[in-house]
PDB file of C-alpha atoms and ligand atoms in Angstrom:
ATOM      1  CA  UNK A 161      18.477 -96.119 -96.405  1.00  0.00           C
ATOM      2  CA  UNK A 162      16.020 -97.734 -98.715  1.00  0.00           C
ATOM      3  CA  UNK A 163      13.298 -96.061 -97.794  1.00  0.00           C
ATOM      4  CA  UNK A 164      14.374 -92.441 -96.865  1.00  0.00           C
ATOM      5  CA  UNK A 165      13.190 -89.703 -99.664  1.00  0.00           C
ATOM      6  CA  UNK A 166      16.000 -87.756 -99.414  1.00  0.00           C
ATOM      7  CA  UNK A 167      18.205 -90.535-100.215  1.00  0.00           C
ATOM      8  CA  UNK A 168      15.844 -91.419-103.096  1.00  0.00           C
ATOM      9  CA  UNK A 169      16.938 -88.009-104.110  1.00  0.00           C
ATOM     10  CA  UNK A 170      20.517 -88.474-103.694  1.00  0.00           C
ATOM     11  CA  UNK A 171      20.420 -91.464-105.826  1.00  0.00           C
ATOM     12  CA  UNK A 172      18.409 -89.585-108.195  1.00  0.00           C
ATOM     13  CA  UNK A 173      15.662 -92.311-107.326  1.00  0.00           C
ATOM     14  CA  UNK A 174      13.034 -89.431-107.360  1.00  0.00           C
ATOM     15  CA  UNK A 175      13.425 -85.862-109.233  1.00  0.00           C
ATOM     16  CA  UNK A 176      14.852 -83.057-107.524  1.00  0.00           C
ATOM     17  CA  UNK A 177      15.654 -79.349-108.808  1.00  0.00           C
ATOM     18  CA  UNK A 178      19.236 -80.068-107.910  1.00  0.00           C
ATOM     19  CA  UNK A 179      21.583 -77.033-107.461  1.00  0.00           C
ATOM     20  CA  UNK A 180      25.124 -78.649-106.621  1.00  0.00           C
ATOM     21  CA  UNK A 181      26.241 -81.708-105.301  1.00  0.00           C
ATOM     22  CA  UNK A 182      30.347 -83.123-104.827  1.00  0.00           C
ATOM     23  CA  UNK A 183      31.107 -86.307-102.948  1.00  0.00           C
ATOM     24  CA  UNK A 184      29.841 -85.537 -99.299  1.00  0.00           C
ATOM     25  CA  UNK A 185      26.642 -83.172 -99.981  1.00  0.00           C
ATOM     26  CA  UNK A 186      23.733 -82.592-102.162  1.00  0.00           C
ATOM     27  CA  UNK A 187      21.953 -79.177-103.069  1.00  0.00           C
ATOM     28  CA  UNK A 188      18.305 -78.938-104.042  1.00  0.00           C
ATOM     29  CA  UNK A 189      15.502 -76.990-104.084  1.00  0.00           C
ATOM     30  CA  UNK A 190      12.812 -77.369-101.148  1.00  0.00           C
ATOM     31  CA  UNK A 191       9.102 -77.845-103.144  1.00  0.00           C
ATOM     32  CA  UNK A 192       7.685 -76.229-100.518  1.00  0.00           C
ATOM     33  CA  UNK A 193       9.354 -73.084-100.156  1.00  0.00           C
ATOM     34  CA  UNK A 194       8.549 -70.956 -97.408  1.00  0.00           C
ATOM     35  CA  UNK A 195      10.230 -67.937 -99.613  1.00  0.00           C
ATOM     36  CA  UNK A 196      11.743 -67.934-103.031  1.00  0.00           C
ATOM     37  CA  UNK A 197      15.357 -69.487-103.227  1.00  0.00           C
ATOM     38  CA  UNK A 198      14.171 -71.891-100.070  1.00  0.00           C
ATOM     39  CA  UNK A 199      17.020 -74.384-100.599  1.00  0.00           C
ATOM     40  CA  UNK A 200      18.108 -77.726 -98.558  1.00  0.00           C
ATOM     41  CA  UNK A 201      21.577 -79.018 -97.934  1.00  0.00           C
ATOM     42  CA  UNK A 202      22.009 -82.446 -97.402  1.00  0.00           C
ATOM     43  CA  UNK A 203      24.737 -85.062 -96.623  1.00  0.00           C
ATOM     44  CA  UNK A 204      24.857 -88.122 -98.624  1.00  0.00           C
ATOM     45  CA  UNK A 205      25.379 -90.193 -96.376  1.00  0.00           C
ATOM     46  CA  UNK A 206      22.543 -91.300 -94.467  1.00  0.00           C
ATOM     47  CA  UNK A 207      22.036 -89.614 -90.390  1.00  0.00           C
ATOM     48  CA  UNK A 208      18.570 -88.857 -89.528  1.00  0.00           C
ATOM     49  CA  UNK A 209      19.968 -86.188 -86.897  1.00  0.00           C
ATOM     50  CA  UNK A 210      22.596 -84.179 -85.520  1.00  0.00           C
ATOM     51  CA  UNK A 211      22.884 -87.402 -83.176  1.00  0.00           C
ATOM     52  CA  UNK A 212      23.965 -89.500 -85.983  1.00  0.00           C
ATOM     53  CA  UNK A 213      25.757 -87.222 -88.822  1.00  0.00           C
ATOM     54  CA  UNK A 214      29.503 -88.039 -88.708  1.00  0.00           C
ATOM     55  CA  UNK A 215      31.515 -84.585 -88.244  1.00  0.00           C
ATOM     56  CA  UNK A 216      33.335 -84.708 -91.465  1.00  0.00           C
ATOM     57  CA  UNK A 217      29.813 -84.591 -93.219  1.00  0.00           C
ATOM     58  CA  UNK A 218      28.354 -81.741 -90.949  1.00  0.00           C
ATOM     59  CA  UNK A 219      31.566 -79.937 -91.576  1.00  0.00           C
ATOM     60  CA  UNK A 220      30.736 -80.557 -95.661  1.00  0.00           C
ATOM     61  CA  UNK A 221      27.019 -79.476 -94.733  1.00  0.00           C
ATOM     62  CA  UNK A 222      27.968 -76.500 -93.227  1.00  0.00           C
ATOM     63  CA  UNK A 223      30.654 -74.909 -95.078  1.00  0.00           C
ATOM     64  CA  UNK A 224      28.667 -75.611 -98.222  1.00  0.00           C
ATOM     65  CA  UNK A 225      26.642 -72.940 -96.490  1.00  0.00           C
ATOM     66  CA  UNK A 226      28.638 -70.420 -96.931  1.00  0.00           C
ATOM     67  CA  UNK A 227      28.835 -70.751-100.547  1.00  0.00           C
ATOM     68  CA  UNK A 228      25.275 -71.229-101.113  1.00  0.00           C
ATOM     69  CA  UNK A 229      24.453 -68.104 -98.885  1.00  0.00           C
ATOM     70  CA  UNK A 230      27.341 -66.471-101.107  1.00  0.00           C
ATOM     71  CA  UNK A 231      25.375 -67.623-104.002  1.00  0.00           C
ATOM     72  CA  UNK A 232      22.107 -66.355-102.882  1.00  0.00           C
ATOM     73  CA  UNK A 233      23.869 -63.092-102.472  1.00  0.00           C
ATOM     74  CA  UNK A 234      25.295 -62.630-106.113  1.00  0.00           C
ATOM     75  CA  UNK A 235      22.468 -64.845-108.221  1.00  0.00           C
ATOM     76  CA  UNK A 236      18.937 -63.896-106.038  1.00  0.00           C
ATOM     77  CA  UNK A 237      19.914 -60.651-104.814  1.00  0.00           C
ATOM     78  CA  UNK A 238      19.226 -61.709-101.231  1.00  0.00           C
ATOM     79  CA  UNK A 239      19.884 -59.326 -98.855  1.00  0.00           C
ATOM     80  CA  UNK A 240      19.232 -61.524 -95.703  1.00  0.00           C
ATOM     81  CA  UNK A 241      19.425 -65.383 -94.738  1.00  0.00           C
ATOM     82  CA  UNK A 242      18.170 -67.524 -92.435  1.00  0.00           C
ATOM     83  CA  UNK A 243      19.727 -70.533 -91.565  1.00  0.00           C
ATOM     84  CA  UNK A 244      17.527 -72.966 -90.057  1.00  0.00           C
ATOM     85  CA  UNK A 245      18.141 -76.812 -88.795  1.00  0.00           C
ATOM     86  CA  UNK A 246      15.493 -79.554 -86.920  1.00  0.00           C
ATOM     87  CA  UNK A 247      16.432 -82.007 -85.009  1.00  0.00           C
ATOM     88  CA  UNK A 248      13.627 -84.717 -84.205  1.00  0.00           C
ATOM     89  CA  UNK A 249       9.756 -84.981 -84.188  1.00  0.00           C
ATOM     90  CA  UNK A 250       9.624 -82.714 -81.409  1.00  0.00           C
ATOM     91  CA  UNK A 251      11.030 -79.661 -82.972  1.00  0.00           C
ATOM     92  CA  UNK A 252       8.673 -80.697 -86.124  1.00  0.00           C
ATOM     93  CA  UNK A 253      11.126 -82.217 -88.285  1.00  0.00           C
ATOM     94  CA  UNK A 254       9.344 -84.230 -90.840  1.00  0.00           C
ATOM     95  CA  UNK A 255      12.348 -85.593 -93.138  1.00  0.00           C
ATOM     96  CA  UNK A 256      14.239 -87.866 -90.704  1.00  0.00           C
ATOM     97  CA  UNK A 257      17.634 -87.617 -92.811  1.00  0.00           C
ATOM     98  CA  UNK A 258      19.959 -84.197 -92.031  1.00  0.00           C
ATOM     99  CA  UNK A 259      19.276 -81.517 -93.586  1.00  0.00           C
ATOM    100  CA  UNK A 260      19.963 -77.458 -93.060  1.00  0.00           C
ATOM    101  CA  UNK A 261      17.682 -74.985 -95.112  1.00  0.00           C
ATOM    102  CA  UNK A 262      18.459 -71.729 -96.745  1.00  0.00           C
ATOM    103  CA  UNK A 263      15.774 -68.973 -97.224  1.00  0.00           C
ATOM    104  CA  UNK A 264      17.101 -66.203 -98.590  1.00  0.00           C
ATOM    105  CA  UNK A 265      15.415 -62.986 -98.231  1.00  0.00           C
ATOM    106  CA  UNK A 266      15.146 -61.381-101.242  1.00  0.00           C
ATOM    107  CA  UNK A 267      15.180 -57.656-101.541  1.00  0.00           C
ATOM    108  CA  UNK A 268      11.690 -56.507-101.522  1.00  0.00           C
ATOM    109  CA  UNK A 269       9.872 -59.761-100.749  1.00  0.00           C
ATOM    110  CA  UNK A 270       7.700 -59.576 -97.226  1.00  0.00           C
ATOM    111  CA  UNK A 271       9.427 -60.482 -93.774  1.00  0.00           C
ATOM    112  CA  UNK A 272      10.311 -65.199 -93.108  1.00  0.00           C
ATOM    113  CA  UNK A 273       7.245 -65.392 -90.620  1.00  0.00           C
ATOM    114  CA  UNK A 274       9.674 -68.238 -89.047  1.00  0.00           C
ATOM    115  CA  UNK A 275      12.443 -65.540 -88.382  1.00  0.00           C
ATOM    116  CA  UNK A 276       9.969 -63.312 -86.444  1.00  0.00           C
ATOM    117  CA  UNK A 277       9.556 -64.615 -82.685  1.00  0.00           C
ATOM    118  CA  UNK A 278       8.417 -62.634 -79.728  1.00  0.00           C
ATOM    119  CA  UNK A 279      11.715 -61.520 -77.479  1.00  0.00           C
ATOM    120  CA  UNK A 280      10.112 -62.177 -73.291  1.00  0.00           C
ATOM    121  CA  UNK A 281      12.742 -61.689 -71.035  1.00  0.00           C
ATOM    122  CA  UNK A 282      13.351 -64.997 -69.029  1.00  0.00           C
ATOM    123  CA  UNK A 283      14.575 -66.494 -65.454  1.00  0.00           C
ATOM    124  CA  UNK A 284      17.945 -65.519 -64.908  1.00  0.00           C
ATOM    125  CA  UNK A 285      18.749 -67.794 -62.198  1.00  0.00           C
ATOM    126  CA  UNK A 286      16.840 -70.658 -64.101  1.00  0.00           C
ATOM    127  CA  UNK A 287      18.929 -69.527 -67.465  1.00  0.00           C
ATOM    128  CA  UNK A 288      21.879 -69.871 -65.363  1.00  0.00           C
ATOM    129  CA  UNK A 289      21.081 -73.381 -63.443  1.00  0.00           C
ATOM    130  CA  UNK A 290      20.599 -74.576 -67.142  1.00  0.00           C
ATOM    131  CA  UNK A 291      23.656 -72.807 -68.623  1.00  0.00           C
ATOM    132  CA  UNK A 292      26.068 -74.466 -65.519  1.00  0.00           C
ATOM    133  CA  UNK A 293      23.985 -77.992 -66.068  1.00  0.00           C
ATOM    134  CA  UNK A 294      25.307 -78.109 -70.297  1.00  0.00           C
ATOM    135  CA  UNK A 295      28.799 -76.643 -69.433  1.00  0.00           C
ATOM    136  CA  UNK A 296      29.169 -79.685 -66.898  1.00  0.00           C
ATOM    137  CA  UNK A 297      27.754 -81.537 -69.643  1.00  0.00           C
ATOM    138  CA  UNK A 298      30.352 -80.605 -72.329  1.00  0.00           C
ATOM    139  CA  UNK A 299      33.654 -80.896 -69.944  1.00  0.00           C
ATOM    140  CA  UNK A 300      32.732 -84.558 -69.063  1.00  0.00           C
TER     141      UNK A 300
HETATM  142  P1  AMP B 530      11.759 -80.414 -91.863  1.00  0.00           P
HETATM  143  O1  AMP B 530      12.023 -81.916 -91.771  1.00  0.00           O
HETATM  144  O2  AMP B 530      10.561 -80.004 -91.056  1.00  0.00           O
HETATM  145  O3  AMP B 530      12.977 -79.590 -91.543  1.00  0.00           O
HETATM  146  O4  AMP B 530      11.384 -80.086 -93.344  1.00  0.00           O
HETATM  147  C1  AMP B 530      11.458 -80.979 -94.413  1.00  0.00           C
HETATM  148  C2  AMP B 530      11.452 -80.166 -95.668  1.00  0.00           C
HETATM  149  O5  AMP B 530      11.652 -81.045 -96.765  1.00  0.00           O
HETATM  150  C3  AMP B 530      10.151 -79.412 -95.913  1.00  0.00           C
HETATM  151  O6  AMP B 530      10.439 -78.019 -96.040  1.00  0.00           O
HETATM  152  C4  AMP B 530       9.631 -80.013 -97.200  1.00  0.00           C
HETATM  153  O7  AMP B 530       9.001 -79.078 -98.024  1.00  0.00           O
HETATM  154  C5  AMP B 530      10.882 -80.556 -97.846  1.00  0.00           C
HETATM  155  N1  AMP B 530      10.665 -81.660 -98.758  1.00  0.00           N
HETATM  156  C6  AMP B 530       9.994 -82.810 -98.509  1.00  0.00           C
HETATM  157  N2  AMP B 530      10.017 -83.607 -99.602  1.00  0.00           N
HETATM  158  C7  AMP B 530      10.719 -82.952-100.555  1.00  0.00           C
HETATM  159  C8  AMP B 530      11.089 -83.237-101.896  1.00  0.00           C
HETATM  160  N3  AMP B 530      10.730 -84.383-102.493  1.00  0.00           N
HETATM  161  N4  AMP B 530      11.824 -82.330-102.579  1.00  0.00           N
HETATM  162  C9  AMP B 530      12.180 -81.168-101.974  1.00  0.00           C
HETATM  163  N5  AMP B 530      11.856 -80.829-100.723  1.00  0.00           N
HETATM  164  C10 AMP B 530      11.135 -81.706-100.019  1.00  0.00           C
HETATM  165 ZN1   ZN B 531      18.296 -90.765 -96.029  1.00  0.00          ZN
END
């Protein structure tokens, strides 16, 4: 995609503080880091969503997780890690090409205010109606 920043990135179109990339994925720093080690893994291929990313590439995405979260581990001292993903405008995703974060935790610094949400019991019959509804959805 011409215009798409991230694959400007990819094709080293714009600078990046690149981390690790290999033939499917590409590892960089986010600029806007909600935490220190905030990173953002990428496929190279072009999807704008989980809609559109072929398999093999969220499979590269993902398990390129691991190691980066092993990384965080050894190299930041990061003690926690959250793992977060968006999917569209409504969910606030700005960067319409795929892309999983990484914010580590390091030991010490203060609590990810995105980690921290209120826990309000809900509906169980409407949790259930909604639960049966996607389990139809996924057998079809
Ligand atoms: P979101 O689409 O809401 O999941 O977030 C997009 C993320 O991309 C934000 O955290 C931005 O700070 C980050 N971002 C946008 N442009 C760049 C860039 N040129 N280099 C690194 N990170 C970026
Ligand atoms: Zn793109």
């Amino acid at each position: 995609m011409e215009e798409c920043i991230f694959c400007k990135i990819v094709r080293g179109e714009i600078p990046s503080c690149k981390v690790h990339e290999d033939e499917r994925v590409f590892v960089f720093e986010d600029i806007n880091p909600l935490a220190d080690g905030h990173t953002l893994i990428i496929p190279k291929n072009h999807a704008a969503t989980i809609w559109e990313i072929t398999e093999e590439d969220l499979l590269a995405v993902h398990s390129t997780s691991k190691r980066l979260a092993e990384a965080m581990h050894q190299a930041l001292d990061a003690t926690d890690v959250a793992c977060v993903q968006l999917n569209g405008k409504g969910v606030n995703q700005i960067v319409p090409h795929y892309h999983l974060h990484l914010i580590p935790r390091i030991k010490g610094a203060p609590e990810i205010d995105l980690t921290k949400w209120e826990l309000k019991p809900g509906d169980m019959d409407r949790i259930q109606e909604i639960g049966d509804k996607l389990s139809a959805a996924m057998k079809a």
